[in-house]
Tab-separated table of C-alpha atoms in Angstrom:
chain	number	residue	atom	x	y	z
A	1	MET	CA	35.020	41.555	-6.763
A	2	SER	CA	36.804	39.562	-3.100
A	3	THR	CA	39.900	39.011	-3.623
A	4	SER	CA	43.139	41.082	-3.812
A	5	ALA	CA	43.859	39.932	-7.308
A	6	ASN	CA	40.741	41.350	-8.463
A	7	TYR	CA	41.112	44.553	-5.993
A	8	ALA	CA	44.870	45.234	-7.304
A	9	GLN	CA	42.663	45.641	-10.895
A	10	LEU	CA	40.951	48.736	-9.422
A	11	PRO	CA	42.244	52.649	-10.853
A	12	SER	CA	45.536	53.581	-9.080
A	13	LEU	CA	43.879	57.324	-8.493
A	14	ASN	CA	47.417	58.316	-7.860
A	15	GLU	CA	47.346	60.382	-11.059
A	16	ASP	CA	47.886	64.291	-10.672
A	17	TYR	CA	45.143	66.491	-10.278
A	18	ALA	CA	46.904	69.990	-10.519
A	19	LEU	CA	45.518	72.747	-8.155
A	20	THR	CA	46.565	76.625	-9.423
A	21	ASN	CA	47.304	78.981	-7.419
A	22	GLU	CA	44.390	80.872	-6.960
A	23	GLN	CA	42.573	77.129	-6.049
A	24	ILE	CA	44.945	77.348	-2.833
A	25	ALA	CA	44.861	81.306	-1.921
A	26	SER	CA	40.761	80.225	-2.175
A	27	TYR	CA	40.847	77.959	0.386
A	28	GLN	CA	43.580	79.607	2.380
A	29	LYS	CA	41.468	82.668	2.940
A	30	ASN	CA	38.008	80.829	3.470
A	31	GLY	CA	38.661	77.619	4.869
A	32	HIS	CA	37.203	75.651	2.156
A	33	ILE	CA	37.189	75.137	-1.961
A	34	LEU	CA	34.706	73.227	-4.194
A	35	LEU	CA	37.657	70.323	-6.650
A	36	ARG	CA	35.077	69.066	-9.928
A	37	ASN	CA	35.519	65.455	-10.976
A	38	VAL	CA	38.167	64.735	-8.199
A	39	ALA	CA	37.511	61.405	-8.776
A	40	THR	CA	36.754	60.348	-12.080
A	41	PRO	CA	33.066	58.955	-13.489
A	42	ASP	CA	35.192	55.036	-14.266
A	43	GLU	CA	36.943	55.529	-10.705
A	44	ILE	CA	33.871	56.667	-8.908
A	45	ASN	CA	32.450	53.809	-10.662
A	46	ALA	CA	34.512	51.117	-10.323
A	47	TYR	CA	35.071	52.511	-6.050
A	48	GLU	CA	31.648	52.810	-5.279
A	49	PRO	CA	30.239	49.177	-4.932
A	50	ILE	CA	33.140	48.431	-2.597
A	51	LEU	CA	32.532	51.594	-0.894
A	52	SER	CA	28.786	50.529	-0.603
A	53	GLY	CA	29.101	47.000	0.352
A	54	VAL	CA	30.922	48.572	3.295
A	55	VAL	CA	28.942	50.428	4.394
A	56	ARG	CA	25.658	47.709	4.046
A	57	GLU	CA	28.162	45.491	5.796
A	58	HIS	CA	28.738	46.940	8.991
A	59	ASP	CA	25.640	49.336	9.343
A	60	TYR	CA	23.833	47.807	12.525
A	61	ASN	CA	21.165	50.633	12.979
A	62	THR	CA	18.410	48.776	13.797
A	63	LYS	CA	15.638	52.000	14.565
A	64	PRO	CA	14.412	53.464	11.782
A	65	VAL	CA	15.906	57.251	11.199
A	66	GLU	CA	12.463	58.884	12.636
A	67	GLU	CA	12.806	56.552	15.895
A	68	ARG	CA	16.614	58.065	16.131
A	69	ASP	CA	17.902	61.360	18.259
A	70	THR	CA	19.315	63.736	15.239
A	71	TYR	CA	22.945	62.736	15.113
A	72	GLY	CA	21.515	59.309	14.341
A	73	LYS	CA	19.544	60.986	11.783
A	74	ALA	CA	21.830	62.363	10.496
A	75	PHE	CA	23.525	59.403	8.997
A	76	ILE	CA	25.136	55.850	8.899
A	77	GLN	CA	28.550	56.656	9.829
A	78	ILE	CA	31.712	53.808	9.848
A	79	GLY	CA	34.540	54.483	9.894
A	80	ASN	CA	37.882	53.551	8.514
A	81	LEU	CA	36.491	51.369	6.142
A	82	TRP	CA	40.956	51.604	4.861
A	83	GLN	CA	40.863	48.651	7.719
A	84	LEU	CA	38.306	46.599	6.617
A	85	ASN	CA	38.167	46.345	3.018
A	86	GLU	CA	41.305	46.050	0.633
A	87	GLY	CA	39.449	48.151	-2.094
A	88	ALA	CA	38.276	50.585	0.550
A	89	LYS	CA	41.428	50.673	1.577
A	90	ARG	CA	42.896	51.353	-2.142
A	91	PHE	CA	40.751	54.337	-2.008
A	92	VAL	CA	41.489	56.215	1.222
A	93	MET	CA	45.132	55.836	0.392
A	94	ALA	CA	44.731	57.764	-3.183
A	95	CYS	CA	48.496	59.621	-3.437
A	96	ARG	CA	45.935	62.051	-5.959
A	97	PHE	CA	43.532	62.852	-2.870
A	98	ALA	CA	46.446	62.969	-0.223
A	99	LYS	CA	48.591	65.171	-2.343
A	100	ILE	CA	45.673	67.785	-2.839
A	101	ALA	CA	45.636	67.445	1.059
A	102	ALA	CA	48.910	68.809	1.671
A	103	GLU	CA	48.966	71.523	-0.972
A	104	LEU	CA	45.548	73.172	-0.045
A	105	MET	CA	46.754	73.243	3.424
A	106	GLY	CA	51.013	74.543	2.460
A	107	VAL	CA	52.555	71.630	3.550
A	108	SER	CA	55.048	68.771	2.804
A	109	GLY	CA	53.208	65.613	4.108
A	110	VAL	CA	49.852	63.545	5.288
A	111	ARG	CA	49.120	60.720	7.099
A	112	ILE	CA	44.975	59.659	7.491
A	113	TYR	CA	43.736	60.239	11.188
A	114	HIS	CA	40.547	58.198	9.932
A	115	ASP	CA	37.761	57.710	6.881
A	116	GLN	CA	34.094	57.599	8.253
A	117	ALA	CA	31.929	56.898	4.752
A	118	LEU	CA	28.738	59.389	5.526
A	119	PHE	CA	25.999	57.924	4.345
A	120	LYS	CA	22.880	60.367	4.917
A	121	GLU	CA	19.020	58.022	3.977
A	122	PRO	CA	16.651	58.923	2.733
A	123	GLY	CA	14.642	61.494	5.502
A	124	GLY	CA	17.349	61.456	7.040
A	125	GLY	CA	17.613	64.830	8.847
A	126	HIS	CA	20.767	68.138	8.826
A	127	THR	CA	23.642	67.740	9.683
A	128	PRO	CA	23.590	70.426	12.881
A	129	TRP	CA	26.693	73.005	13.028
A	130	HIS	CA	29.908	72.158	13.934
A	131	GLN	CA	33.098	72.291	13.985
A	132	ASP	CA	35.879	68.783	13.394
A	133	GLN	CA	38.422	69.478	15.657
A	134	ILE	CA	36.322	70.187	18.432
A	135	TYR	CA	36.972	65.868	18.910
A	136	TRP	CA	40.202	65.969	17.362
A	137	PRO	CA	43.115	66.000	20.254
A	138	LEU	CA	45.810	68.201	18.056
A	139	ASP	CA	47.688	71.424	19.153
A	140	THR	CA	47.824	72.311	14.460
A	141	PRO	CA	45.539	74.327	12.246
A	142	ASN	CA	47.155	71.931	9.673
A	143	THR	CA	43.853	69.498	9.337
A	144	ILE	CA	41.844	68.713	5.888
A	145	THR	CA	38.694	66.562	5.245
A	146	LEU	CA	37.534	64.970	1.673
A	147	TRP	CA	34.501	64.598	0.798
A	148	MET	CA	33.364	62.965	-1.807
A	149	PRO	CA	30.444	63.143	-3.177
A	150	LEU	CA	29.744	57.867	-4.921
A	151	VAL	CA	26.424	59.569	-6.277
A	152	PRO	CA	24.924	62.600	-8.134
A	153	VAL	CA	23.922	64.822	-5.227
A	154	SER	CA	20.587	67.283	-5.845
A	155	GLU	CA	20.240	70.375	-5.233
A	156	GLU	CA	17.385	70.205	-3.014
A	157	VAL	CA	19.989	67.625	-1.005
A	158	GLY	CA	23.564	70.046	-1.927
A	159	SER	CA	26.260	70.052	-0.044
A	160	MET	CA	27.961	71.134	3.413
A	161	THR	CA	27.360	74.472	4.350
A	162	PHE	CA	30.653	76.491	5.042
A	163	VAL	CA	30.720	79.961	7.178
A	164	ASP	CA	33.507	81.668	5.103
A	165	GLU	CA	36.834	82.064	6.568
A	166	SER	CA	35.533	80.576	10.788
A	167	GLN	CA	39.088	78.011	10.674
A	168	LYS	CA	40.276	81.707	11.372
A	169	LEU	CA	38.583	82.056	14.389
A	170	GLY	CA	39.528	78.799	16.274
A	171	TYR	CA	38.295	77.148	18.783
A	172	LEU	CA	34.413	78.296	19.959
A	173	SER	CA	32.314	75.803	21.264
A	174	ARG	CA	33.229	72.033	22.852
A	175	GLN	CA	29.754	71.524	22.159
A	176	GLU	CA	29.422	68.067	20.467
A	177	ILE	CA	27.013	68.175	17.556
A	178	SER	CA	23.465	68.195	18.895
A	179	ASP	CA	20.546	70.082	18.341
A	180	GLU	CA	22.180	72.686	21.498
A	181	SER	CA	25.205	73.376	18.775
A	182	HIS	CA	22.911	73.529	16.190
A	183	LYS	CA	21.743	75.892	17.992
A	184	THR	CA	24.145	77.608	19.546
A	185	LEU	CA	26.730	77.872	16.506
A	186	GLY	CA	23.776	79.028	14.153
A	187	SER	CA	22.680	81.930	17.165
A	188	PHE	CA	26.614	83.205	16.330
A	189	ILE	CA	26.897	83.229	12.996
A	190	GLU	CA	23.520	85.117	12.379
A	191	GLY	CA	24.259	87.620	15.774
A	192	LYS	CA	27.841	88.605	13.612
A	193	GLN	CA	25.983	88.206	10.436
A	194	LEU	CA	29.255	85.787	8.949
A	195	PRO	CA	28.762	85.109	5.336
A	196	THR	CA	28.103	81.137	4.397
A	197	THR	CA	28.690	79.256	1.601
A	198	ASN	CA	26.525	76.193	-0.145
A	199	TYR	CA	27.936	75.077	-3.459
A	200	GLY	CA	25.231	72.616	-4.560
A	201	ALA	CA	24.054	70.035	-6.570
A	202	LEU	CA	27.046	67.725	-6.939
A	203	ALA	CA	28.272	65.184	-9.603
A	204	ALA	CA	30.364	61.738	-7.739
A	205	GLY	CA	33.730	62.082	-7.852
A	206	ASP	CA	33.537	65.603	-6.755
A	207	ALA	CA	34.612	66.708	-3.364
A	208	THR	CA	35.027	69.456	-1.248
A	209	PHE	CA	37.668	69.612	1.452
A	210	HIS	CA	37.463	71.538	4.514
A	211	ALA	CA	39.950	72.564	7.401
A	212	GLY	CA	38.932	71.269	10.933
A	213	TRP	CA	38.617	74.517	12.482
A	214	THR	CA	36.101	75.571	9.104
A	215	LEU	CA	31.966	76.134	11.000
A	216	HIS	CA	29.585	73.985	8.782
A	217	SER	CA	26.610	72.494	8.419
A	218	ALA	CA	24.618	69.620	5.987
A	219	PRO	CA	20.608	70.399	4.727
A	220	GLY	CA	18.579	66.674	5.565
A	221	ASN	CA	17.882	64.370	2.401
A	222	PRO	CA	14.085	64.689	1.617
A	223	THR	CA	14.826	62.298	-2.148
A	224	GLU	CA	14.133	58.763	-1.871
A	225	ALA	CA	18.166	58.521	-3.277
A	226	MET	CA	20.784	57.238	-0.046
A	227	ARG	CA	23.498	60.175	-0.659
A	228	GLU	CA	26.430	58.517	-0.274
A	229	VAL	CA	29.425	60.192	0.441
A	230	MET	CA	32.752	59.323	1.437
A	231	THR	CA	35.648	61.749	3.905
A	232	ILE	CA	39.202	61.420	4.815
A	233	ILE	CA	40.411	63.687	6.860
A	234	TYR	CA	44.447	64.245	6.426
A	235	ILE	CA	46.733	65.976	9.406
A	236	GLU	CA	50.119	67.336	8.360
A	237	ASP	CA	52.619	64.826	9.038
A	238	GLY	CA	54.973	65.380	12.328
A	239	VAL	CA	52.120	67.128	14.405
A	240	ARG	CA	51.955	66.424	18.029
A	241	ILE	CA	49.201	65.260	20.423
A	242	ALA	CA	47.998	67.961	22.447
A	243	GLU	CA	45.979	66.638	26.166
A	244	PRO	CA	42.456	65.983	25.792
A	245	ASP	CA	40.275	69.391	27.139
A	246	SER	CA	37.269	66.709	26.937
A	247	LYS	CA	35.558	64.136	27.184
A	248	ALA	CA	35.482	63.932	23.491
A	249	ARG	CA	39.566	64.218	22.381
A	250	ALA	CA	40.183	61.586	24.969
A	251	ASN	CA	37.891	59.401	22.902
A	252	ASP	CA	39.676	60.144	19.757
A	253	LEU	CA	42.916	59.967	21.365
A	254	ARG	CA	42.433	56.443	22.315
A	255	GLY	CA	40.519	55.291	19.414
A	256	TRP	CA	42.457	57.090	16.071
A	257	PHE	CA	45.978	56.983	18.656
A	258	PRO	CA	46.390	53.867	20.110
A	259	GLY	CA	48.989	53.531	22.217
A	260	LEU	CA	50.964	56.826	21.595
A	261	ASN	CA	50.474	59.576	24.704
A	262	PRO	CA	49.987	63.848	25.055
A	263	GLY	CA	53.144	64.913	23.254
A	264	ASP	CA	53.874	62.076	21.033
A	265	ILE	CA	53.748	62.735	17.364
A	266	ALA	CA	50.270	61.639	15.665
A	267	ALA	CA	51.684	58.603	13.909
A	268	SER	CA	50.201	55.187	15.531
A	269	PRO	CA	49.755	51.991	13.401
A	270	LEU	CA	46.604	54.270	11.643
A	271	ASN	CA	47.533	57.105	10.929
A	272	PRO	CA	50.045	56.321	8.234
A	273	LEU	CA	51.359	58.661	5.663
A	274	VAL	CA	50.578	58.608	2.204
A	275	TYR	CA	52.178	61.606	0.477
A	276	LYS	CA	55.378	63.589	1.808
A	277	ALA	CA	56.728	66.049	-1.478
């Protein structure tokens, strides 16, 4: 499947996924939620070969897993698949996913911040405790990540582990994903005895959504199968770029908001509007 005409035959992913008021309230309270069957088995069967193909094509890891640092062991990470492949673009721009993101946050419109394939190899390491939003030069709580496995994920690999209501704590630490962040934030979670949730085994097409400030980690992959996950990060339409207060945020400003400056509305050509109520 390589031509645009063939991609036009792909499922549209625009049909509605109805959320209940309880689901929205639960997300807003806890900062995370699991939604089952956000993409159907047929839709996953159509898109998985395309998305995993793009990852294989752009995976430049040459070192074996055991020789990499903690971050390198955690996953194969490829960003903005939507720019690399027409089929991947249809998946990332899906109106269904974007509408869920907007409704969970309680906003009228969302833009793409970026997408990322996060494939955890057999023997891949854990993902240390972190908050995504330490990387993002945005002064808003209205950011959300869809995390969708493209293959069934067994109980021993599981979903991510989230710290309930941690999004309400805001900016806890500038530490980037590392052994240090795992230790510091792990001690904080333990010391405060904060409750956590892990959703366990997931089917392909299930999805978790979590807020940008929600503390989370993920276990390693002790199985023989690749844990294929696609993520899409959404931001509220109309939010402005904040002055970067770290190197990580300065890098993100350059990479994901090209041509824009602090104070500008976060809407470069890399941040298309994907849903408006």
